[in-house]
Coordinates of C-alpha atoms and ligand atoms in Angstrom, one line a residue:
M30 CA 151.6 -173.0 109.2
A31 CA 153.2 -170.0 107.2
A32 CA 152.7 -171.9 103.8
S33 CA 149.5 -170.0 103.0
H34 CA 151.0 -166.8 103.5
A35 CA 154.8 -167.1 102.5
D36 CA 154.0 -166.1 99.1
M37 CA 152.0 -163.2 100.2
N38 CA 149.3 -163.5 97.6
H39 CA 146.6 -163.5 100.3
Y40 CA 148.3 -161.1 102.7
W41 CA 145.6 -158.3 102.6
Q42 CA 142.7 -160.8 102.7
Q43 CA 140.3 -160.6 105.7
P44 CA 140.4 -161.4 108.3
K45 CA 144.1 -160.1 109.0
A46 CA 144.8 -162.6 111.9
T47 CA 147.5 -162.1 114.5
S48 CA 146.5 -165.0 116.5
Q49 CA 149.3 -167.5 117.1
Q50 CA 150.5 -170.9 119.0
H51 CA 154.2 -170.1 119.3
N52 CA 156.1 -170.8 122.6
W53 CA 157.8 -167.3 122.5
S54 CA 157.8 -164.8 125.3
A55 CA 154.9 -162.4 126.2
L56 CA 156.8 -159.7 124.7
E57 CA 157.5 -161.5 121.3
K58 CA 153.7 -162.4 121.2
N59 CA 152.3 -158.8 122.2
M60 CA 150.9 -157.2 118.9
R61 CA 150.9 -153.6 120.5
P62 CA 153.4 -151.1 118.6
E63 CA 154.6 -150.3 122.0
A64 CA 155.9 -154.0 122.4
C65 CA 157.5 -153.8 119.0
A66 CA 159.2 -150.4 120.0
Q67 CA 161.2 -152.5 123.0
C68 CA 163.4 -153.9 120.0
H69 CA 162.6 -151.8 117.0
E70 CA 162.8 -148.3 118.5
S71 CA 163.5 -146.2 115.4
Q72 CA 160.5 -147.6 113.3
F73 CA 158.4 -146.9 116.4
N74 CA 159.9 -143.3 117.0
D75 CA 159.0 -142.4 113.4
W76 CA 155.7 -144.2 113.0
K77 CA 154.2 -142.8 116.1
Q78 CA 154.4 -139.4 114.6
S79 CA 152.7 -140.6 111.2
L80 CA 149.2 -140.3 110.4
H81 CA 149.1 -144.2 110.4
A82 CA 149.3 -144.0 114.0
E83 CA 146.1 -141.6 114.1
A84 CA 144.2 -143.7 112.0
F85 CA 141.6 -144.6 114.7
S86 CA 140.7 -140.9 114.6
P87 CA 137.9 -138.7 116.2
G88 CA 137.1 -137.7 112.5
M89 CA 136.0 -141.4 111.8
V90 CA 134.9 -142.8 115.1
G91 CA 132.6 -139.7 115.5
Q92 CA 130.5 -140.8 112.6
F93 CA 129.9 -144.4 114.1
A94 CA 127.0 -143.3 116.2
T95 CA 124.8 -143.5 113.0
M96 CA 126.3 -146.6 111.6
D97 CA 125.5 -150.2 111.7
H98 CA 128.5 -152.4 112.9
G99 CA 129.3 -153.7 109.5
S100 CA 129.7 -150.4 108.2
G101 CA 131.9 -149.4 111.0
N102 CA 134.1 -152.4 110.3
D103 CA 134.3 -151.5 106.6
C104 CA 135.8 -148.5 107.7
L105 CA 138.2 -150.1 109.7
R106 CA 139.3 -152.4 106.5
C107 CA 141.8 -149.5 106.2
H108 CA 142.1 -147.5 109.4
A109 CA 142.5 -150.5 111.8
P110 CA 142.3 -153.8 109.8
L111 CA 143.5 -156.5 112.1
E112 CA 141.0 -159.2 113.2
T113 CA 141.7 -158.1 116.8
Q114 CA 140.9 -154.5 115.8
L115 CA 137.4 -155.1 114.4
F116 CA 134.2 -154.7 116.2
D117 CA 132.4 -157.8 117.4
T118 CA 129.2 -156.2 118.0
A119 CA 127.4 -153.1 117.5
Q120 CA 127.5 -152.6 121.4
A121 CA 131.4 -152.6 121.1
M122 CA 131.3 -150.1 118.1
L123 CA 129.1 -147.5 120.3
A124 CA 131.1 -148.1 123.2
S125 CA 134.2 -147.1 121.3
L126 CA 132.9 -143.6 120.9
K127 CA 133.3 -143.1 124.9
T128 CA 136.4 -144.9 125.1
L129 CA 138.2 -142.7 122.3
R130 CA 136.4 -139.5 124.0
K131 CA 138.2 -140.3 127.3
N132 CA 141.7 -141.3 125.7
P133 CA 142.7 -138.8 123.3
I134 CA 146.1 -140.5 122.6
G135 CA 145.8 -143.9 121.3
I136 CA 149.3 -145.0 121.7
N137 CA 151.4 -144.4 124.6
Q138 CA 154.3 -142.0 123.6
D139 CA 156.6 -143.3 126.4
A140 CA 156.2 -147.0 125.2
D141 CA 155.5 -148.0 128.7
L142 CA 153.7 -151.4 128.6
Q143 CA 152.4 -150.9 132.0
S144 CA 150.5 -147.9 131.7
Q145 CA 146.8 -147.3 131.3
Q146 CA 147.0 -146.6 127.8
A147 CA 148.5 -150.2 127.2
D148 CA 144.9 -151.4 128.2
L149 CA 143.2 -149.6 125.5
P150 CA 141.8 -151.8 122.8
L151 CA 144.5 -152.5 119.9
R152 CA 142.3 -150.8 117.2
H153 CA 143.5 -147.4 119.0
S154 CA 147.1 -147.9 117.4
G155 CA 145.2 -147.5 114.0
V156 CA 147.7 -148.6 111.0
S157 CA 150.2 -150.1 113.5
C158 CA 153.1 -152.4 112.9
A159 CA 151.3 -155.5 113.1
V160 CA 148.9 -154.3 110.3
C161 CA 151.6 -154.4 107.8
H162 CA 154.1 -156.8 109.3
V163 CA 152.3 -159.6 111.0
R164 CA 150.2 -162.6 109.8
Q165 CA 149.6 -165.7 112.2
G166 CA 152.0 -164.1 114.9
L167 CA 154.7 -164.4 112.0
R168 CA 156.8 -161.5 110.9
F169 CA 157.1 -160.5 107.3
G170 CA 159.4 -157.7 106.0
P171 CA 161.4 -156.7 103.3
P172 CA 164.9 -158.6 102.5
R173 CA 167.6 -157.4 104.8
L174 CA 169.1 -154.4 103.5
G175 CA 171.6 -155.0 100.5
S176 CA 170.4 -158.6 100.3
D177 CA 168.0 -160.3 97.7
V178 CA 167.2 -163.1 99.6
Q179 CA 163.5 -164.0 100.1
G180 CA 161.9 -166.6 102.4
Q181 CA 162.3 -167.7 106.0
I182 CA 165.2 -165.8 107.5
K183 CA 166.7 -166.6 111.0
G184 CA 166.7 -163.9 113.6
D185 CA 167.0 -163.7 117.2
A186 CA 163.5 -163.0 118.1
H187 CA 159.8 -164.2 117.0
G188 CA 161.1 -167.0 115.1
G189 CA 163.1 -164.6 112.6
F190 CA 161.0 -163.3 109.6
I191 CA 159.7 -164.0 106.3
A192 CA 161.5 -161.7 103.7
N193 CA 159.5 -160.5 100.6
K194 CA 160.2 -158.1 98.0
R195 CA 156.8 -157.0 97.8
F196 CA 157.4 -154.7 100.7
E197 CA 159.7 -152.6 98.5
Q198 CA 157.0 -152.0 95.6
S199 CA 154.2 -149.5 95.4
N200 CA 151.8 -152.3 95.1
F201 CA 152.0 -153.0 98.9
C202 CA 150.3 -149.7 99.7
A203 CA 147.5 -150.4 97.2
E204 CA 145.1 -152.2 99.4
C205 CA 144.4 -148.7 101.1
H206 CA 145.6 -146.0 98.9
Q207 CA 143.6 -147.3 95.6
F208 CA 140.0 -148.1 94.9
P209 CA 139.1 -150.4 92.1
Q210 CA 138.3 -149.0 88.7
S211 CA 134.8 -150.1 89.2
Y212 CA 134.5 -147.2 91.6
A213 CA 135.4 -144.7 89.2
I214 CA 133.6 -141.3 89.2
N215 CA 134.3 -139.5 85.9
G216 CA 136.7 -142.3 84.7
K217 CA 138.7 -142.1 88.2
P218 CA 138.0 -143.9 91.4
L219 CA 137.9 -141.4 94.5
E220 CA 141.4 -142.9 95.7
N221 CA 143.5 -143.2 92.6
T222 CA 147.0 -142.7 93.9
V223 CA 148.6 -146.1 92.5
M224 CA 147.3 -145.7 89.1
E225 CA 148.5 -141.9 89.1
W226 CA 152.0 -143.0 90.1
Q227 CA 151.8 -145.9 87.4
Q228 CA 151.2 -143.2 84.6
S229 CA 154.1 -141.0 85.8
K230 CA 157.7 -141.2 84.7
F231 CA 158.3 -142.4 88.6
S232 CA 157.1 -145.9 88.0
Q233 CA 159.4 -146.1 85.0
L234 CA 162.2 -144.9 86.9
G235 CA 161.6 -147.5 89.6
K236 CA 160.9 -144.8 92.1
Q237 CA 157.9 -146.6 94.6
C238 CA 155.9 -144.9 97.2
Q239 CA 158.4 -146.0 99.7
S240 CA 161.3 -144.1 97.8
C241 CA 159.6 -140.9 98.9
H242 CA 157.3 -141.6 101.9
M243 CA 159.8 -144.2 103.6
P244 CA 163.3 -142.8 102.7
E245 CA 165.9 -145.3 103.7
R246 CA 163.1 -147.3 105.1
R247 CA 162.3 -144.8 107.6
H248 CA 158.6 -145.2 108.9
Q249 CA 157.8 -141.4 108.5
F250 CA 154.8 -141.6 105.9
K251 CA 154.8 -137.8 105.6
G252 CA 152.7 -136.3 103.0
I253 CA 150.4 -133.2 102.3
H254 CA 150.1 -132.5 106.2
D255 CA 153.8 -131.7 106.2
K256 CA 154.8 -128.4 104.7
D257 CA 158.7 -128.9 104.3
F258 CA 157.8 -132.1 102.6
T259 CA 155.3 -130.8 100.4
R260 CA 157.4 -128.0 99.4
Q261 CA 160.3 -130.1 98.2
G262 CA 158.0 -131.6 95.6
L263 CA 157.4 -128.7 94.0
D264 CA 159.4 -125.8 92.0
I265 CA 157.7 -122.4 92.9
H266 CA 158.8 -119.0 91.6
T267 CA 157.6 -115.9 90.2
V268 CA 158.2 -114.8 86.4
Q269 CA 157.7 -111.8 84.5
K270 CA 155.9 -112.2 81.3
G271 CA 156.0 -108.7 79.5
E272 CA 154.1 -106.3 81.7
Y273 CA 152.8 -109.0 84.0
I274 CA 154.1 -111.2 86.6
A275 CA 152.8 -114.8 87.2
L276 CA 153.6 -117.4 89.7
S277 CA 154.7 -120.7 88.2
I278 CA 154.2 -123.8 89.8
T279 CA 156.0 -127.2 88.6
S280 CA 155.4 -130.5 90.2
T281 CA 158.9 -131.8 90.1
N282 CA 159.0 -134.6 93.0
I283 CA 155.7 -135.9 93.6
G284 CA 154.7 -139.4 92.5
H285 CA 151.0 -138.6 91.7
A286 CA 148.7 -135.7 91.3
F287 CA 149.3 -132.7 93.6
P288 CA 147.1 -133.3 95.8
T289 CA 146.3 -136.9 95.1
Y290 CA 143.0 -137.1 97.2
V291 CA 139.7 -135.4 96.7
T292 CA 140.1 -134.0 100.6
P293 CA 142.7 -131.3 100.4
L294 CA 142.4 -128.0 98.7
V295 CA 145.4 -125.9 97.6
R296 CA 144.5 -122.2 96.8
I297 CA 146.6 -119.8 95.2
H298 CA 146.1 -116.1 96.3
A299 CA 147.4 -112.9 94.6
M300 CA 146.8 -109.5 96.0
A301 CA 147.6 -106.2 94.4
L302 CA 148.8 -103.6 96.9
D303 CA 149.0 -99.9 96.6
V304 CA 151.8 -97.2 98.0
Q305 CA 150.3 -97.9 101.5
Q306 CA 150.6 -101.5 101.2
Q307 CA 146.8 -101.8 101.0
T308 CA 145.1 -104.7 99.2
I309 CA 143.1 -103.1 96.3
K310 CA 142.2 -106.3 94.4
T311 CA 142.6 -109.9 94.8
W312 CA 142.4 -113.0 92.6
H313 CA 142.5 -116.9 93.5
W314 CA 143.0 -120.2 91.7
D315 CA 142.4 -123.6 93.3
L316 CA 144.4 -127.0 92.9
V317 CA 141.7 -129.4 93.8
R318 CA 139.5 -132.6 92.7
E319 CA 136.2 -131.5 94.0
V320 CA 133.4 -134.1 94.4
Y321 CA 129.7 -134.0 95.9
Y322 CA 127.3 -136.4 96.6
D323 CA 124.0 -136.3 94.6
D324 CA 122.6 -139.8 94.0
G325 CA 126.2 -141.1 94.0
W326 CA 129.5 -139.5 93.9
Q327 CA 129.8 -136.7 91.4
E328 CA 132.9 -134.7 90.1
K329 CA 132.4 -131.0 89.9
R330 CA 136.1 -130.1 88.9
D331 CA 139.6 -131.6 88.8
T332 CA 142.3 -129.0 88.4
R333 CA 145.1 -130.9 90.0
L334 CA 148.7 -130.6 89.0
F335 CA 150.3 -133.7 87.5
P336 CA 153.9 -134.9 87.6
D337 CA 156.2 -132.7 85.5
E338 CA 153.3 -130.2 84.6
T339 CA 153.9 -126.7 84.9
R340 CA 151.1 -124.2 85.5
L341 CA 151.2 -120.1 85.5
F342 CA 148.9 -118.1 87.7
M343 CA 148.8 -114.5 86.3
P344 CA 146.6 -111.8 87.7
T345 CA 145.4 -109.6 84.9
D346 CA 143.1 -106.2 84.9
I347 CA 145.7 -105.0 87.5
P348 CA 144.6 -101.8 88.9
E349 CA 146.5 -98.4 87.9
A350 CA 147.4 -97.7 91.6
A351 CA 148.9 -101.1 92.1
I352 CA 152.5 -101.2 92.8
Q353 CA 153.4 -104.7 94.0
L354 CA 151.8 -108.2 93.7
H355 CA 151.6 -110.6 96.9
F356 CA 151.4 -114.2 96.2
Q357 CA 150.5 -116.8 98.6
I358 CA 149.7 -120.6 98.6
E359 CA 147.4 -121.7 101.2
V360 CA 147.0 -125.7 102.0
K361 CA 144.2 -127.0 103.5
P362 CA 145.0 -130.7 104.1
D363 CA 141.5 -131.7 105.2
H364 CA 139.2 -129.1 103.4
F365 CA 136.7 -131.7 102.5
Y366 CA 136.3 -133.1 105.7
Q367 CA 135.9 -129.4 107.6
G368 CA 132.8 -129.1 105.3
M369 CA 131.7 -132.5 106.3
Y370 CA 132.3 -132.2 110.1
Q371 CA 130.5 -128.4 110.1
S372 CA 127.6 -130.0 108.4
L373 CA 127.4 -133.0 110.9
L374 CA 127.5 -130.6 113.8
E375 CA 124.4 -128.5 112.3
D376 CA 122.4 -131.5 113.4
D377 CA 121.4 -133.1 116.7
M378 CA 124.2 -135.4 117.5
Q379 CA 124.7 -138.2 120.2
Q380 CA 127.0 -136.5 122.8
D381 CA 130.3 -138.3 122.4
A382 CA 130.0 -138.2 118.8
Q383 CA 129.6 -134.3 119.0
V384 CA 132.8 -134.1 121.3
L385 CA 134.8 -136.2 118.7
I386 CA 133.7 -134.2 115.7
K387 CA 134.6 -131.2 117.3
R388 CA 137.9 -132.2 118.2
A389 CA 138.4 -133.5 114.4
L390 CA 137.3 -129.9 113.3
K391 CA 139.6 -128.1 115.6
T392 CA 142.6 -130.4 114.4
S393 CA 141.5 -129.9 110.7
Y394 CA 142.0 -126.0 111.2
Q395 CA 145.3 -126.2 113.0
R396 CA 146.6 -128.3 110.0
V397 CA 146.2 -125.4 107.5
Y398 CA 149.3 -123.7 106.4
I399 CA 151.0 -121.2 104.2
L400 CA 153.3 -123.2 101.6
Y401 CA 154.7 -120.1 99.9
D402 CA 154.7 -116.3 100.2
E403 CA 156.2 -113.6 98.1
V404 CA 155.9 -110.1 97.2
R405 CA 156.9 -108.6 93.7
K406 CA 157.3 -105.2 92.5
L407 CA 155.3 -104.5 89.4
P408 CA 157.3 -103.7 86.4
Ligands
HEC510 C1 162.7 -159.0 121.7 C2 162.8 -158.3 120.6 C3 161.9 -158.0 119.4 C4 160.4 -157.6 119.6 C5 159.7 -157.4 120.7 C6 160.0 -157.6 118.2 N1 161.0 -157.8 117.2 FE1 160.9 -157.6 115.3 N2 162.9 -158.4 115.1 C7 163.7 -158.7 116.3 C8 165.0 -159.3 115.7 C9 166.1 -159.8 116.5 C10 164.8 -159.1 114.4 C11 165.8 -159.7 113.3 C12 166.5 -158.5 112.8 C13 167.6 -159.3 111.7 O1 168.2 -160.2 112.0 O2 167.7 -158.7 110.6 C14 163.5 -158.7 114.0 C15 163.0 -158.6 112.7 C16 161.8 -158.1 112.3 C17 161.4 -157.7 111.0 C18 162.1 -157.9 109.6 C19 163.2 -156.9 109.4 C20 163.6 -156.8 108.0 O3 164.9 -156.7 107.9 O4 162.9 -157.0 107.1 C21 160.3 -157.2 111.0 C22 159.3 -156.7 110.0 C23 159.8 -157.1 112.6 N3 160.8 -157.8 113.3 C24 158.7 -156.6 113.0 C25 158.2 -156.6 114.3 C26 157.0 -156.3 114.9 C27 156.0 -155.6 113.8 C28 157.2 -156.5 116.1 C29 155.8 -156.2 117.3 C30 154.4 -156.7 116.9 C31 158.3 -157.0 116.5 N4 159.2 -157.4 115.4 C32 158.7 -157.3 117.8 C33 163.6 -158.3 117.6 C34 162.2 -157.9 118.1
HEC511 C1 140.3 -147.9 101.0 C2 140.7 -147.5 102.3 C3 139.8 -146.6 103.1 C4 138.5 -146.8 103.7 C5 137.5 -148.1 103.4 C6 138.1 -145.9 104.6 N1 139.2 -144.8 104.4 FE1 139.0 -143.0 105.7 N2 141.0 -142.6 104.9 C7 141.6 -143.5 104.1 C8 142.8 -142.8 103.7 C9 144.2 -143.3 103.0 C10 142.8 -141.4 104.2 C11 144.0 -140.3 104.3 C12 143.6 -139.6 103.0 C13 142.8 -138.7 103.1 O1 142.6 -137.6 103.9 O2 141.7 -139.0 102.3 C14 141.6 -141.5 105.1 C15 140.9 -140.5 105.9 C16 140.0 -140.5 106.4 C17 139.7 -139.2 107.4 C18 140.4 -137.8 107.7 C19 141.6 -138.1 108.4 C20 141.1 -138.6 110.0 O3 141.3 -139.8 110.3 O4 140.5 -137.7 110.7 C21 138.4 -139.5 108.0 C22 137.7 -138.8 109.0 C23 138.0 -140.9 107.3 N3 138.8 -141.4 106.4 C24 137.0 -141.7 107.8 C25 136.5 -142.7 107.2 C26 135.1 -143.3 107.4 C27 133.9 -142.9 108.4 C28 135.1 -144.5 106.7 C29 134.2 -145.6 106.4 C30 132.8 -145.1 106.1 C31 136.4 -144.7 106.1 N4 137.1 -143.5 106.3 C32 136.7 -145.7 105.1 C33 141.4 -144.8 103.6 C34 140.1 -145.4 103.9
HEC512 C1 151.9 -148.9 106.6 C2 152.7 -150.1 106.5 C3 153.7 -150.0 107.5 C4 153.6 -150.0 108.9 C5 152.5 -149.4 109.8 C6 154.9 -150.3 109.7 N1 155.8 -150.7 108.6 FE1 157.6 -151.2 108.9 N2 157.8 -151.5 106.8 C7 157.1 -151.3 105.9 C8 157.6 -151.6 104.8 C9 156.8 -151.3 103.2 C10 158.8 -151.7 104.9 C11 160.1 -151.8 103.7 C12 160.4 -150.4 103.2 C13 161.3 -150.6 102.1 O1 162.0 -151.5 101.8 O2 161.6 -149.3 101.6 C14 159.1 -151.8 106.3 C15 160.2 -152.0 107.0 C16 160.4 -152.4 108.3 C17 161.5 -153.0 108.8 C18 163.0 -153.2 108.2 C19 163.6 -152.1 108.5 C20 165.1 -152.0 107.8 O3 165.8 -151.2 108.0 O4 165.6 -153.1 107.2 C21 161.3 -153.2 110.2 C22 162.3 -153.8 111.4 C23 159.8 -152.6 110.4 N3 159.3 -152.3 109.2 C24 159.4 -152.6 111.5 C25 158.1 -151.7 111.8 C26 157.7 -151.4 113.1 C27 158.2 -151.9 114.5 C28 156.4 -150.7 113.0 C29 155.5 -150.0 113.9 C30 156.3 -149.2 114.9 C31 156.3 -150.7 111.4 N4 157.4 -151.3 111.0 C32 155.2 -150.2 110.8 C33 155.6 -151.1 106.1 C34 155.1 -150.7 107.2
HEC513 C1 158.5 -138.8 93.9 C2 158.1 -139.1 95.2 C3 156.6 -139.3 95.5 C4 156.2 -140.9 95.3 C5 156.9 -141.7 94.3 C6 155.0 -140.8 95.8 N1 154.6 -139.9 96.5 FE1 152.9 -139.7 97.8 N2 153.6 -137.7 98.0 C7 154.7 -137.0 97.6 C8 154.8 -135.6 98.1 C9 155.9 -134.6 97.9 C10 153.7 -135.3 98.5 C11 153.2 -134.0 99.2 C12 152.3 -133.0 98.1 C13 150.9 -133.8 97.8 O1 150.1 -133.9 98.4 O2 150.7 -134.0 96.5 C14 152.8 -136.6 98.7 C15 151.5 -136.8 99.2 C16 150.9 -138.1 99.3 C17 149.7 -138.3 100.2 C18 148.7 -137.2 100.8 C19 147.5 -136.9 100.3 C20 147.2 -136.0 99.1 O3 146.1 -135.7 98.7 O4 148.1 -135.5 98.6 C21 149.4 -139.8 100.2 C22 148.3 -140.5 100.9 C23 150.6 -140.3 99.2 N3 151.3 -139.3 98.8 C24 150.5 -141.7 98.8 C25 151.4 -142.1 98.1 C26 151.2 -143.6 97.5 C27 150.2 -144.5 98.0 C28 152.4 -143.6 96.6 C29 152.9 -144.6 95.6 C30 151.7 -145.5 94.8 C31 153.2 -142.4 96.7 N4 152.5 -141.5 97.4 C32 154.1 -142.1 95.6 C33 155.7 -137.7 96.9 C34 155.9 -138.9 96.3
HEC514 C1 145.8 -150.8 106.1 C2 145.7 -149.7 105.2 C3 146.9 -148.7 105.0 C4 148.2 -149.1 104.2 C5 148.6 -150.6 103.9 C6 149.1 -148.1 103.9 N1 148.4 -147.2 104.3 FE1 148.9 -145.2 104.1 N2 147.3 -144.5 105.3 C7 146.1 -145.4 105.5 C8 145.1 -144.4 106.2 C9 143.7 -145.0 106.9 C10 145.7 -143.1 106.3 C11 144.9 -141.9 106.9 C12 145.1 -141.8 108.4 C13 144.2 -140.8 109.1 O1 144.7 -139.6 108.7 O2 143.6 -141.1 109.6 C14 147.1 -143.1 105.6 C15 147.8 -142.0 105.4 C16 148.9 -142.1 104.7 C17 149.8 -140.8 104.4 C18 149.5 -139.6 105.0 C19 149.1 -138.6 104.0 C20 148.9 -137.0 104.5 O3 147.8 -136.9 104.2 O4 149.9 -136.5 104.9 C21 150.8 -141.4 103.7 C22 152.0 -140.5 103.0 C23 150.6 -142.9 103.5 N3 149.3 -143.1 104.1 C24 151.5 -143.7 102.8 C25 151.5 -144.9 102.6 C26 152.5 -145.9 101.9 C27 153.8 -145.3 101.1 C28 152.1 -147.0 102.2 C29 152.7 -148.2 101.7 C30 154.1 -148.4 102.2 C31 151.0 -146.9 103.0 N4 150.5 -145.7 103.2 C32 150.2 -148.1 103.2 C33 146.1 -146.6 105.3 C34 147.0 -147.4 104.9

């Protein structure tokens, strides 16, 4: 039964079935992350705070009102891809708008299997444990820590597991974090993270996606939405260049472009201050890959920072009255979506969809943060 999957060659092929005929306990057969949590608590506690747990999101589901159900399932290919997470019918897809509206929290934080939330369809748990670890009821995972042994491993629950080293490699993430080259816009697919990584020193050093995003196998999946995580990937400081001051940013520990997606915007602000601390002149620069839709996707600009690259941001033509420069780096992780949600809300919308998109817009504002802040005296 496991043979077709044991080599993992077809692991990401549709449909990703979890159905099974094992004579295990109900708990071992249960595909909910809350069930896995009964025995794998530490993975659950990290994962539930990650965006993978929120992938069945109001910003996505709010768009289903105007889609056919095939297109909805296309989105779920990355956001909730198990066979049992997909929509059977268009009605099921439309009903999901109301269900999500009424149940804003997809997974039950208390891991209580008896609670009402445990009755929500499995798709509410998004990119959940079973998406990455279960096919035909069988568990797949990396070899035991410190071991190289692959294949069937005995264990005290769910028939043990099938160990495979692919779990430790970047390609494991490619199915959802890399588009094929045939989708390229100006030479680069909209999602190009794995390729960017391959071209960086990190692939030569053997540093995989997991090395940074799952340190010590922890299921945190932190990214640009996390200020401290983003900060430790960069070296940022001011430098004096003759009579000028510049902000220097180097990408030291990011395994791909900063940012890797077309959705975030990183804006560097500089402000000239006078003796009264009043702002008398401002400058700004963006790190972004900006695309727009006009008879297909088009690229407007790509100013992102690549691994090991250093860039200087230097205000010039500084007014005489200025005595200080104030530098700030602002990060808008969901910048592209903010614009999209706003334009959706300008039109008449189905009522549940409108509530969901408003919720997504509000969250996207709450996620904006200041990454760096420094005031320097002018020489
Ligand atoms: C009744 C307890 C129990 C439940 C419920 C359970 N597991 Fe396990 N799991 C275990 C045990 C025990 C092992 C074997 C650990 C070992 O010997 O290294 C294991 C092993 C694993 C492994 C392999 C770990 C490795 O080293 O690669 C994965 C992956 C896994 N489980 C995933 C899951 C997922 C996903 C779920 C929910 C769908 C789940 N388990 C539910 C007890 C459980
Ligand atoms: C190839 C995988 C893939 C497919 C297919 C996909 N997404 Fe996503 N989506 C992602 C990833 C990865 C992110 C996180 C990175 C980002 O912000 O772009 C994301 C983020 C999002 C977000 C912002 C975060 C959130 O959940 O609120 C929305 C909204 C979204 N997708 C909607 C959609 C919709 C609608 C579709 C179908 C038309 C879709 N996605 C299809 C991979 C995918
Ligand atoms: C996006 C995919 C993904 C999701 C979702 C995910 N995992 Fe994992 N998991 C992995 C990968 C990849 C590894 C191996 C990491 C490595 O080797 O660095 C792993 C490792 C593990 C291990 C072995 C840990 C160890 O210390 O040896 C267990 C157990 C496990 N996962 C359980 C879970 C459970 C339970 C959930 C849900 C709460 C979950 N995983 C969600 C991808 C995932
Ligand atoms: C050397 C460490 C490192 C490696 C290797 C790495 N990342 Fe990242 N990643 C980061 C840091 C730091 C951030 C936060 C800054 C940023 O967004 O670029 C990040 C951000 C992200 C984001 C957030 C979205 C965005 O637009 O930036 C995603 C998604 C992501 N990484 C996926 C991956 C995948 C997939 C791989 C493997 C192909 C990978 N990362 C390899 C460090 C790393
Ligand atoms: C089944 C599809 C799928 C797989 C496999 C997958 N991801 Fe994701 N990932 C997503 C989606 C969808 C999102 C966006 C969730 C949202 O916000 O709606 C995401 C978000 C993320 C983020 C959050 C970035 C941010 O903006 O802060 C990181 C980091 C990440 N993934 C890393 C990984 C790594 C590393 C792996 C491989 C071990 C992996 N993912 C495997 C679908 C996937």
